[in-house]
Every structure is written in C-alpha cells, then in structure tokens.
XYZ file of C-alpha atoms in Angstrom:
615
model
C -42.586 3.315 -5.126
C -42.397 5.818 -2.260
C -39.291 6.523 -0.291
C -40.656 5.265 3.077
C -41.950 2.016 1.596
C -38.385 0.711 1.383
C -38.043 0.693 5.198
C -39.709 -1.030 8.124
C -39.834 1.173 11.227
C -39.009 -0.358 14.612
C -40.355 1.425 17.666
C -38.079 1.843 20.682
C -39.240 -0.241 23.608
C -38.689 2.433 26.277
C -39.817 6.022 26.136
C -37.173 6.970 28.703
C -34.301 6.386 26.264
C -32.232 9.533 26.210
C -28.952 9.246 24.317
C -26.369 11.988 24.012
C -23.476 10.756 21.921
C -21.136 11.422 18.998
C -20.793 9.598 15.639
C -17.531 8.018 16.812
C -19.131 6.586 19.991
C -21.337 3.961 18.387
C -20.462 0.385 17.356
C -22.216 -2.846 16.369
C -20.638 -5.778 18.224
C -21.289 -9.527 18.383
C -20.691 -9.625 22.142
C -21.459 -13.328 22.708
C -20.240 -14.735 19.362
C -23.768 -15.950 18.613
C -24.333 -13.824 15.487
C -26.610 -11.615 17.580
C -25.157 -8.148 17.163
C -25.675 -5.604 19.941
C -25.607 -1.829 19.741
C -22.852 -0.345 21.928
C -23.077 3.401 22.598
C -20.728 5.642 24.539
C -23.192 8.092 26.137
C -21.886 11.508 27.171
C -24.674 11.924 29.702
C -26.989 14.856 30.402
C -27.155 17.059 33.474
C -26.152 15.197 36.631
C -25.913 11.870 34.801
C -22.312 11.008 34.017
C -20.929 9.262 30.932
C -21.905 5.626 30.536
C -21.365 2.748 28.139
C -24.823 1.486 27.109
C -25.655 -1.848 25.490
C -28.812 -2.249 23.396
C -30.379 -5.471 22.154
C -32.486 -4.239 19.293
C -34.272 -1.169 20.653
C -34.106 -2.315 24.316
C -31.295 -1.294 26.650
C -29.997 -4.379 28.463
C -26.938 -3.093 30.300
C -24.804 -0.062 31.025
C -21.425 0.660 32.544
C -20.112 3.796 34.176
C -17.211 5.474 32.395
C -14.444 7.496 34.089
C -14.498 10.334 31.552
C -16.222 11.583 28.405
C -15.769 9.003 25.628
C -14.122 10.078 22.365
C -14.549 6.839 20.453
C -15.931 3.303 20.832
C -14.648 0.384 18.725
C -14.575 -3.403 18.966
C -11.770 -5.790 18.030
C -10.644 -9.393 18.226
C -7.157 -10.179 19.528
C -7.003 -13.930 18.874
C -8.104 -16.404 16.201
C -8.004 -19.485 18.437
C -11.034 -21.775 18.683
C -13.319 -21.660 20.533
C -13.416 -18.001 19.571
C -12.917 -15.542 22.412
C -15.342 -12.699 22.997
C -14.483 -9.369 21.355
C -12.936 -6.487 23.252
C -14.504 -3.044 23.451
C -12.030 -0.158 23.374
C -13.190 3.248 24.612
C -11.025 6.294 23.992
C -10.721 9.065 26.555
C -8.601 12.184 26.561
C -5.934 10.592 28.793
C -5.844 7.125 27.175
C -7.768 4.087 26.008
C -9.652 1.665 28.273
C -10.230 -1.881 26.996
C -13.213 -3.851 28.308
C -13.894 -7.590 28.145
C -17.219 -9.042 29.263
C -18.260 -5.600 30.577
C -15.225 -5.499 32.900
C -12.110 -3.353 32.648
C -9.393 -5.453 31.021
C -6.542 -3.062 30.209
C -5.604 0.606 30.426
C -3.390 2.207 27.829
C -1.927 5.667 28.353
C -0.209 7.611 25.613
C 3.533 8.192 26.029
C 4.505 11.486 27.655
C 6.535 14.271 26.074
C 8.890 16.812 27.576
C 7.571 20.300 28.322
C 8.683 23.165 26.152
C 11.309 25.494 27.540
C 8.976 28.510 27.770
C 6.529 26.731 30.058
C 9.345 25.350 32.220
C 10.819 28.845 32.613
C 7.426 30.234 33.743
C 7.069 27.509 36.361
C 10.593 28.134 37.675
C 9.588 31.718 38.315
C 6.227 30.731 39.826
C 7.808 28.314 42.314
C 10.267 30.974 43.482
C 8.908 32.372 46.813
C 10.131 35.852 45.882
C 7.627 35.942 42.991
C 4.559 35.117 45.111
C 3.095 38.549 44.524
C -0.179 39.406 42.845
C 1.398 41.483 40.078
C 4.021 38.858 39.280
C 1.544 35.970 39.315
C -0.871 37.871 37.051
C 1.927 38.593 34.574
C 3.177 34.983 34.546
C -0.388 33.664 34.222
C -0.864 35.935 31.221
C 2.284 34.416 29.691
C 0.800 30.930 30.098
C -2.482 32.152 28.599
C -0.655 33.302 25.459
C 0.772 29.836 24.852
C -1.266 27.396 22.721
C -3.507 25.283 24.901
C -2.481 22.113 23.073
C 1.125 22.348 24.229
C 0.358 23.147 27.880
C 0.551 20.480 30.562
C -2.472 19.505 32.650
C -0.952 21.235 35.687
C -0.693 24.505 33.747
C -4.295 24.261 32.575
C -5.532 23.558 36.094
C -3.489 26.471 37.397
C -5.034 28.880 34.892
C -8.556 27.808 35.891
C -7.968 28.877 39.540
C -8.668 32.279 41.059
C -5.835 34.496 42.244
C -6.236 33.431 45.897
C -6.345 29.777 44.900
C -3.244 30.238 42.776
C -1.344 31.692 45.729
C -2.420 28.779 47.922
C -1.453 26.304 45.233
C 2.025 27.813 44.814
C 2.680 27.717 48.553
C 2.006 23.982 48.631
C 3.594 23.134 45.266
C 7.078 21.677 45.499
C 7.656 19.903 42.188
C 7.837 21.395 38.729
C 5.832 19.795 35.892
C 8.416 17.907 33.863
C 6.362 16.040 31.290
C 3.155 16.558 29.396
C 0.730 13.748 28.614
C -0.411 13.283 25.044
C -4.170 13.385 24.556
C -6.341 11.118 22.423
C -8.226 12.781 19.572
C -9.835 9.754 17.850
C -9.525 5.975 17.568
C -10.313 3.282 15.006
C -9.336 -0.308 14.171
C -7.779 -2.131 11.229
C -7.547 -5.855 10.518
C -4.071 -7.370 10.568
C -3.965 -10.271 8.087
C -7.454 -11.218 6.915
C -10.677 -9.508 5.881
C -12.721 -12.072 7.808
C -15.205 -10.548 10.253
C -13.647 -12.328 13.244
C -9.985 -11.815 12.301
C -7.460 -10.101 14.549
C -7.478 -6.295 14.462
C -5.099 -3.657 15.769
C -6.054 -0.436 17.520
C -5.150 2.904 15.903
C -5.011 6.068 18.007
C -4.857 9.649 16.722
C -3.427 12.228 19.136
C -3.911 15.947 19.598
C -0.239 16.389 18.661
C -0.927 15.216 15.108
C 0.499 11.698 15.502
C -0.904 8.285 14.577
C -0.086 5.383 16.913
C -0.720 1.709 16.072
C -0.972 -0.711 19.028
C -0.170 -4.414 19.080
C -3.400 -6.453 19.446
C -1.828 -8.841 21.962
C 0.171 -6.594 24.287
C -1.343 -3.163 23.483
C 2.124 -1.704 23.095
C 3.189 0.775 20.452
C 4.356 -0.894 17.222
C 4.156 2.100 14.880
C 4.297 5.858 15.437
C 4.181 8.379 12.620
C 3.411 12.044 12.176
C 0.267 12.851 10.247
C 1.835 15.607 8.151
C 4.939 17.772 7.907
C 2.894 20.704 9.193
C 1.057 19.862 12.410
C -2.511 18.703 11.726
C -5.000 17.644 14.411
C -7.087 14.590 13.483
C -10.712 14.170 14.521
C -11.838 11.229 12.350
C -9.944 8.280 10.848
C -11.054 5.655 8.341
C -8.748 2.649 7.888
C -8.999 0.335 4.859
C -6.877 -2.672 3.891
C -4.738 -4.981 6.028
C -1.891 -3.842 8.290
C 0.523 -6.649 7.294
C -0.330 -6.446 3.568
C -1.283 -2.966 2.394
C -3.459 -0.318 3.945
C -4.650 3.278 3.748
C -5.567 5.468 6.728
C -7.613 8.477 5.626
C -7.686 11.195 8.292
C -9.915 14.263 8.501
C -8.319 17.161 10.408
C -9.533 20.342 12.031
C -7.408 22.403 9.656
C -9.746 22.000 6.621
C -7.796 19.180 5.025
C -7.667 15.409 4.664
C -4.378 13.521 5.088
C -3.345 10.039 3.991
C -1.083 7.445 5.586
C 0.032 4.267 3.785
C 2.190 1.265 4.605
C 5.946 1.906 5.076
C 5.492 5.684 4.946
C 7.714 7.551 7.393
C 5.258 10.432 7.496
C 1.682 11.078 6.379
C 0.924 13.300 3.408
C -1.676 15.898 2.587
C -4.336 14.403 0.289
C -6.489 17.491 -0.398
C -7.770 20.722 1.145
C -11.360 21.917 1.521
C -12.762 25.433 1.419
C -14.607 25.090 4.735
C -14.368 22.937 7.851
C -15.061 19.241 7.455
C -18.080 17.724 9.217
C -17.452 14.045 8.401
C -15.777 11.769 5.863
C -16.334 8.236 4.593
C -14.208 6.046 2.294
C -15.741 3.748 -0.342
C -14.071 0.334 -0.206
C -14.548 -0.258 -3.950
C -12.146 2.411 -5.229
C -10.998 4.205 -2.029
C -12.735 7.409 -3.094
C -13.435 9.841 -0.227
C -16.875 11.315 0.461
C -16.781 14.609 2.384
C -19.482 16.870 3.837
C -18.455 20.405 4.852
C -19.996 23.325 6.681
C -20.627 25.132 3.373
C -23.601 22.797 2.679
C -21.769 20.614 0.138
C -21.201 16.904 -0.479
C -18.039 16.231 -2.466
C -16.318 13.133 -3.814
C -12.531 12.940 -4.128
C -10.533 10.224 -5.854
C -7.968 8.128 -4.006
C -5.291 10.549 -5.249
C -7.103 13.618 -3.909
C -8.656 14.916 -7.123
C -12.183 16.294 -6.828
C -14.533 14.236 -8.989
C -17.847 15.974 -8.328
C -19.666 18.226 -5.845
C -23.327 18.485 -4.850
C -24.836 21.555 -3.164
C -27.173 20.612 -0.315
C -30.360 22.429 0.648
C -29.462 22.665 4.340
C -26.444 22.242 6.573
C -25.134 18.652 6.650
C -24.878 17.186 10.166
C -24.040 13.481 9.665
C -22.677 11.082 7.069
C -22.540 7.294 6.788
C -22.297 4.532 4.179
C -25.053 2.025 3.391
C -23.517 -1.090 1.776
C -26.486 -3.068 0.392
C -25.117 -6.540 -0.320
C -28.248 -7.817 -2.031
C -28.007 -5.033 -4.622
C -24.210 -4.956 -4.860
C -24.177 -1.191 -4.290
C -23.044 1.241 -1.612
C -25.224 4.283 -0.948
C -24.162 7.417 0.903
C -26.555 8.756 3.547
C -26.397 12.498 4.308
C -28.464 13.941 7.175
C -29.462 17.610 6.979
C -30.371 20.080 9.704
C -33.925 20.206 8.299
C -34.563 16.584 9.326
C -34.153 15.114 5.852
C -31.873 12.163 5.170
C -30.853 11.819 1.520
C -29.452 8.583 0.095
C -27.076 9.140 -2.813
C -25.692 6.798 -5.441
C -22.906 8.954 -6.780
C -24.484 12.345 -7.458
C -27.986 10.937 -7.953
C -30.519 10.908 -5.104
C -32.030 7.443 -4.703
C -34.190 7.928 -1.589
C -35.204 10.544 0.976
C -36.282 9.982 4.576
C -37.911 12.754 6.590
C -37.696 12.850 10.383
C -39.370 15.227 12.796
C -36.098 15.763 14.598
C -32.517 16.639 13.645
C -30.240 13.649 13.223
C -27.213 13.479 15.503
C -25.696 10.059 14.723
C -26.288 7.512 11.939
C -25.052 3.925 11.640
C -25.858 1.146 9.153
C -25.106 -2.533 9.603
C -26.198 -5.762 11.223
C -28.228 -5.461 14.422
C -29.513 -8.629 15.999
C -29.822 -10.999 13.066
C -31.000 -8.388 10.585
C -28.196 -7.514 8.175
C -29.477 -4.149 6.916
C -30.565 -1.949 9.813
C -30.410 1.851 9.666
C -29.761 3.218 13.181
C -30.564 6.888 13.780
C -30.062 8.855 16.999
C -31.599 12.331 17.062
C -30.416 15.443 18.860
C -33.242 14.978 21.426
C -31.871 11.567 22.386
C -34.403 9.383 20.543
C -33.345 6.040 19.049
C -34.854 5.074 15.683
C -34.348 1.782 13.852
C -35.257 1.227 10.206
C -34.919 -2.174 8.560
C -34.332 -2.272 4.832
C -36.854 -4.465 3.027
C -35.476 -7.376 1.062
C -37.539 -6.209 -1.915
C -36.116 -2.679 -1.807
C -34.764 -1.376 -5.089
C -32.726 1.784 -5.523
C -32.404 1.909 -9.300
C -33.485 5.179 -11.003
C -36.852 3.876 -12.200
C -37.766 2.438 -8.798
C -36.794 5.728 -7.165
C -39.145 7.621 -9.452
C -36.291 9.393 -11.245
C -36.111 9.682 -14.994
C -32.461 10.085 -15.912
C -31.905 12.869 -18.413
C -29.254 12.995 -21.088
C -27.384 15.765 -19.259
C -27.396 13.834 -15.979
C -26.162 10.718 -17.712
C -23.412 12.712 -19.383
C -22.299 14.276 -16.090
C -22.024 10.992 -14.199
C -18.568 9.509 -14.726
C -18.316 5.936 -15.947
C -16.430 3.430 -13.834
C -14.113 2.106 -16.548
C -11.504 -0.558 -15.665
C -7.883 0.514 -15.937
C -7.009 -1.772 -18.856
C -10.092 -0.723 -20.808
C -9.320 2.924 -20.142
C -5.740 2.418 -21.350
C -7.026 0.727 -24.512
C -9.397 3.619 -25.224
C -6.640 6.181 -24.719
C -4.322 4.252 -27.030
C -7.038 3.987 -29.695
C -7.711 7.715 -29.525
C -3.989 8.462 -29.841
C -3.701 6.196 -32.884
C -6.652 7.889 -34.585
C -5.187 11.341 -34.000
C -1.673 10.436 -35.173
C -2.413 7.726 -37.741
C -0.243 9.149 -40.558
C 2.769 9.919 -38.380
C 2.622 6.494 -36.684
C 2.368 4.721 -40.067
C 5.364 6.597 -41.454
C 7.371 5.862 -38.329
C 6.468 2.168 -38.504
C 7.474 1.913 -42.173
C 10.754 3.698 -41.465
C 11.649 1.304 -38.649
C 10.597 -1.704 -40.759
C 12.815 -0.620 -43.677
C 15.700 0.010 -41.270
C 15.259 -3.517 -39.868
C 15.280 -5.010 -43.370
C 18.436 -3.067 -44.267
C 20.255 -4.265 -41.130
C 19.222 -7.865 -41.808
C 20.431 -7.654 -45.450
C 23.774 -6.129 -44.438
C 24.324 -8.816 -41.807
C 23.504 -11.583 -44.293
C 25.827 -10.117 -46.919
C 28.657 -9.748 -44.432
C 28.264 -13.325 -43.233
C 28.192 -14.602 -46.812
C 31.289 -12.583 -47.698
C 33.294 -13.723 -44.681
C 31.837 -17.254 -44.726
C 31.647 -16.961 -40.940
C 28.459 -18.960 -40.601
C 28.082 -22.528 -39.389
C 24.709 -23.124 -41.139
C 24.690 -23.351 -44.889
C 22.837 -20.875 -47.117
C 21.647 -21.166 -50.706
C 22.736 -24.419 -52.366
C 24.541 -25.406 -49.133
C 21.467 -24.796 -47.006
C 21.112 -28.422 -45.701
C 24.704 -28.535 -44.318
C 25.464 -27.816 -40.638
C 28.960 -27.676 -39.058
C 29.763 -27.876 -35.318
C 32.794 -28.616 -33.131
C 33.395 -30.069 -29.646
C 36.607 -29.738 -27.565
C 37.651 -32.391 -25.020
C 40.665 -32.736 -22.745
C 42.714 -30.875 -20.119
C 45.657 -30.104 -22.365
C 48.144 -29.611 -23.705
C 46.796 -32.227 -26.156
C 43.099 -31.720 -26.936
C 40.647 -33.755 -28.931
C 38.480 -31.668 -31.270
C 35.535 -33.524 -32.788
C 33.987 -31.994 -35.913
C 30.385 -32.847 -36.762
C 29.235 -32.362 -40.351
C 25.481 -32.925 -40.671
C 23.250 -33.103 -43.735
C 19.834 -31.832 -42.669
C 18.219 -32.461 -46.028
C 15.717 -35.322 -46.216
C 16.199 -35.963 -49.942
C 19.597 -34.798 -51.281
C 23.059 -36.171 -50.603
C 26.216 -34.013 -50.530
C 29.627 -34.871 -52.049
C 32.927 -33.112 -52.644
C 33.392 -31.565 -49.200
C 36.619 -31.087 -47.242
C 37.550 -29.671 -43.831
C 40.531 -27.378 -43.286
C 41.921 -26.160 -39.929
C 43.375 -22.645 -39.823
C 45.507 -22.051 -36.657
C 48.425 -19.946 -35.426
C 51.461 -22.168 -35.868
C 53.183 -20.642 -32.842
C 50.328 -21.576 -30.522
C 48.785 -24.834 -31.725
C 49.741 -27.870 -33.818
C 47.051 -29.808 -35.726
C 48.023 -33.417 -36.519
C 45.494 -33.724 -39.354
C 44.789 -30.213 -40.692
C 43.023 -31.355 -43.923
C 40.217 -33.928 -43.948
C 38.275 -35.206 -46.949
C 34.568 -35.677 -46.277
C 33.028 -38.701 -47.991
C 29.524 -38.892 -49.430
C 27.074 -37.559 -46.874
C 23.620 -39.108 -47.182
C 20.312 -37.337 -46.436
C 19.742 -36.848 -42.704
C 23.162 -38.279 -41.746
C 26.097 -36.861 -39.896
C 29.821 -37.722 -39.741
C 32.202 -37.062 -36.868
C 35.905 -36.361 -37.433
C 38.046 -36.530 -34.274
C 41.275 -34.554 -34.575
C 44.205 -34.159 -32.165
C 45.403 -30.597 -31.491
C 48.355 -29.808 -29.229
C 49.111 -26.483 -27.577
C 52.687 -25.288 -28.100
C 54.554 -23.573 -25.249
C 57.596 -21.329 -25.578
C 60.660 -21.595 -23.365
C 59.422 -18.815 -21.064
C 55.792 -19.488 -20.108
C 53.725 -16.498 -19.037
C 51.479 -17.568 -16.116
C 48.662 -15.341 -17.435
C 48.113 -17.774 -20.298
C 46.546 -20.262 -17.878
C 43.981 -17.725 -16.674
C 43.097 -16.129 -20.009
C 39.419 -17.026 -19.687
C 39.312 -15.167 -16.371
C 41.420 -12.173 -17.323
C 39.847 -11.848 -20.778
C 43.326 -11.738 -22.447
C 42.897 -14.791 -24.634
C 43.239 -12.874 -27.893
C 43.204 -14.341 -31.371
C 45.941 -16.841 -30.468
C 43.440 -19.091 -28.723
C 41.059 -19.160 -31.706
C 40.943 -21.962 -34.272
C 38.924 -21.501 -37.451
C 37.415 -24.555 -39.102
C 36.620 -24.102 -42.811
C 34.315 -26.330 -44.846
C 35.413 -26.354 -48.513
C 33.548 -27.412 -51.660
C 35.010 -28.580 -54.932
C 34.787 -25.922 -57.601
C 34.546 -22.986 -55.181
C 37.311 -20.506 -54.480
C 36.045 -19.569 -51.019
C 34.759 -21.549 -48.012
C 31.077 -22.358 -47.907
C 30.914 -22.725 -44.117
C 33.121 -21.662 -41.208
C 33.136 -22.245 -37.456
C 35.351 -20.541 -34.881
C 36.488 -22.592 -31.869
C 37.835 -20.925 -28.707
C 40.383 -23.279 -27.191
C 40.403 -23.630 -23.389
C 43.630 -23.039 -21.438
C 45.810 -26.005 -20.489
C 45.548 -27.179 -16.900
C 48.788 -26.085 -15.121
C 49.203 -29.621 -13.693
C 49.437 -30.977 -17.251
C 52.381 -28.774 -18.333
C 55.502 -30.734 -19.345
C 58.129 -30.838 -16.590
C 60.929 -29.537 -18.754
C 58.894 -26.464 -19.675
C 58.260 -25.683 -16.016
C 61.908 -26.213 -15.122
C 63.233 -23.873 -17.765
C 60.702 -21.109 -17.078
C 60.233 -18.764 -14.163
C 56.707 -20.099 -13.479
C 56.073 -20.952 -9.826
C 59.176 -19.109 -8.461
C 58.905 -16.632 -5.627
C 60.867 -13.419 -5.618
C-alpha cells in the first residue's frame, strides 16, 4: 500500500490564492454552529497588501477582514453554554493586545496592563527633554545609551525615537513636552483552554503569553485578568503554548521559549518551572493528550520525545531541517501520529519513532493543520512557502500499522520502542523483580517478624491468664463471658453484672461473684453473690447497689476527674468471677466508676466543706 494512496487530494478552487502566514495564525472554527467547519487564517500579507483575516470554506475563500496589525495568533472560543448556542468568538493577537471578533465584526479590544519604565530610561529622557542638551554630540551620546539597553525593556516612544534621523530627533525633542512614564507589555503568543468540560462547545478562557515572560489568563465573560504568573524564575520569552486539561479542575500549560528550553505551568503554581533544556533552538512543540509527553523539533535536524516530567525518552535524527510540526489524531484507528515537515518537501508521519507514512510535495511546507474541515473529520491542511493551499482527506480505509506501511519490524526496533505499561502493572513488575533478587533476605525477615508476633501473643496470653484480667473465659471456662453496666447520677449507683454462658451444650455450676473496692471510696451493699446453675446459652443479671463515700472535706477536682484525667485507682472497681476448687479467679472485669453529679451531693457534706465558697 503506497503512501499517497491513503490520501485524497483536493484541488484549490482559485489559482490566485496566496497565503503568507504562521503556524499560530490558523484555526478550524464552526462559525455558524452548523457542524460546517471553516478555515480561518491570519494572513500577514505580501508587498502592498496588508494583513487580513481570511475565511475559507473548503478550498474556496468566502470572506476576508482587514486587520490593524500583523497577527501573532488566531484562536476561537465559546463564552457561553446557553441554548440556543451563540456563535464562537475569534481572538486575534497583535503586539499591542488582543482583538475579539464576533460575526466578522470587532467585538472587544483587550490591551495588556502597562508597567513602569526602568530608572535608566527615565534618566535618559530627563536629559533629552532638557533644552540645554539639544546638541548633536549630546543627543548622539544619549541615543547610544538607549541603543545599549535591551530592546524588550524599552518603551515604544524610545524605539520610535531611535528609528529617527538626527534632524528628526531634534525636531521631535523641540515639540516633546511629556516624558514616557509607562511601557506597554507586548503579546508574544496566545492559546485557549476549556474551563469546566471537554465538550467541543464548552466555555474556554483565553491565555496570553507576553514578551516579559508572563502568562495571563483572561475571564471568558469579561475578558479581564483572572490569573497572572511568571513563566520562570529566570526571564524566558514564550513563542508557543500548548494547554491541556481544564482550568477549574487540573491543567498543564507547556510553553516553548526562545531561550532553548520548555517550561511548564500547572494549577495553583505561583510561578512556572523549567521542564527541560534543548541543545539548539526550538522550532515547534506538540503535546500528546494521552500521556502529556512533549514532541519537539529543533534546528539541529532532530525530533525528540520528552516525558511529562521532562525526561528524554527517545530522539530521531532527520534527513533535512524540520520546518513544521503537528499532531494527527486518527479517531477511527485510536492512534495519534506526529507529522514533521522537512525543508526538502517531505512530510513524515511518525508513530513513536517508527515512520508510518511519507508525503512528498514540490514545495516547502510553511504551515500544517489537521482536523475537521467542512464535514470531513480528517483533513490534512498544508500551506506552502509560496502561498499555495493544499487539502488532503484521509481515507476511511487508511491503515497505519507496520505491515500496511510496508515496514517489517526488526527485533532491534521492537526492543528499542518503549512499551506503554500501566502504572499498576509497572509497579507489580518492579515488586516481582525485587522479590526475586532478595528472596532469601525477605523470607528470613518475614519469619523473624512472624516469630516475634507469636512471642508477643504468647506473652500477652500468659500475662492475662496470670492476672485473670480477662472478661472472656479461656480453657475450661471458655464459654463464660462477664460484663458490667453502671447506672445512676450518684452518689448511689446501680451496677448490673451480666454472666453469660455462650456454650450451646454445657451448663456451668459453682460460680460466685466478688467485688473488690477501696473501702474509703465506695461501699458495696452486696459484695459477694452466689451464681446459680447457668444453662447453655443463658445469661443472668445481678443488680448491685454501690455508694460513693465522701470525706468531710470534699475536693472539687473529684467531680471533674474524667476531664482532668486524675481519677486514679480509687475510681476503679474490680469484679472477680470465682470457681469452686480454684485458688485464683477465673475471670475479672474492671469497672471505672463515673463521678457523682455535684447536684446530688448530700447537703451536710457541702455545708461542712469549703466547696462552692469564694475567696
């Protein structure tokens, strides 16, 4: 199956089409909400023809609009989800701001916020506006000082002044009365990002990258600044941005800069971070939506893939200089190809490192775009350096697997291509490898911990048996269970003991209950109780009255012992279950008595104590 047989060529309807544009100045927009996508191009113009916004229906130009300046980016966005659905807006970025168009008419102008001039430039202008310095030597020296300053930090007035001749500068200074106080930020690139939903017609926000290395996010309703952040600690100038995710959920803004690096900005970050550096200048980047890996073409004739964390995964050396890059998401195949245009006229389609198709053109590609045009979902749009428009429709029977592409995968190629393994599977494989490498050590460690657990359990059981401090019977007394309930506000409480026989077959006889208390704190009216025959599966309740004893001088802290944690052993009552013929208790339960409500204290005790008095 040949490479060209996968595509249907569409001839442009007008031989006079002459397009001069940039990769950022092209967009596919459903202008009328009729699922008929139009091609919107920001044309830079040639010769005497100025910049224009051109609209194409298929390969035919149907409209154009004059632009005030050279466009830096063209994007479309929706600002409302109300029904009936409103038409999309077209945002065009210029150096001084962003113009928003609706129905081919200017809808809104957004200008970047101004910044104060630096002190050096202000000092030069103070000297220039002084009439005593209107001399050729002085003006030449001050102009040289302005020339030595970085052009990015100079105001527009300073740039215009430097472009004048000496005579024009003298004339300008004679008429100039005001000093430049502020400098306008300049737009470097623009893009959009959806706010809450991945739906095609959901609301999107506009993102603007400035020459000062800042990223500004605009509100989709009012076009006011809602987020401003620096791209990096060290100033980096963006020239291409790719936004993925949702602004109100989680997102990633991958930014290519002119300083041979790619930066990353994520939600809630106060400042962007450097993702990775490249050896040469970057031509273009694209981000795969599947795993957020970054595809990069550079001026050193290379195509590289970086992971979402900035680690280089692989690199392919190209035959010629790369001039354009775009993604080809083929929904019918469930794959995303990467198209790389070379200066030789070849366009290579890659699936990872493997070449799946090659298209040869008789001209050098300038701009590439893939998406829905008209009602065709898979249209490859190519604009050449000579201004020609080419459309290629992907056949529904196209197949990009290795056999269909005429490529026989070798063992070395298969070994070099990384497998896309899910995170949980990868973790399982790593754990299995670790267990195989350290099998003996892990087995010894497991046996050691298991023996330690058995020893602790045996010691705890022996200690409980020795102290008889367990409320569930063990051994021959295994079916017996002892519990206690405390009722009342005090000082007289009702303690109900429950003795239960959990056995389904055997009865128990010869049991007795004994209360062990501190005689100075509590008085038990029936400290010894004989337990009658207890049948299988039955239980017997023994209500007992216990009274708290108060001394002549009551300490107020005794009423708040549960809060202060100063209850001590005086508030504990131990209930022992005895068995005939045994010298030690078979079961034991410890009851923590609650404090007596202060309102229930006998009057004579309150009268004779200092409780409730104020010093």
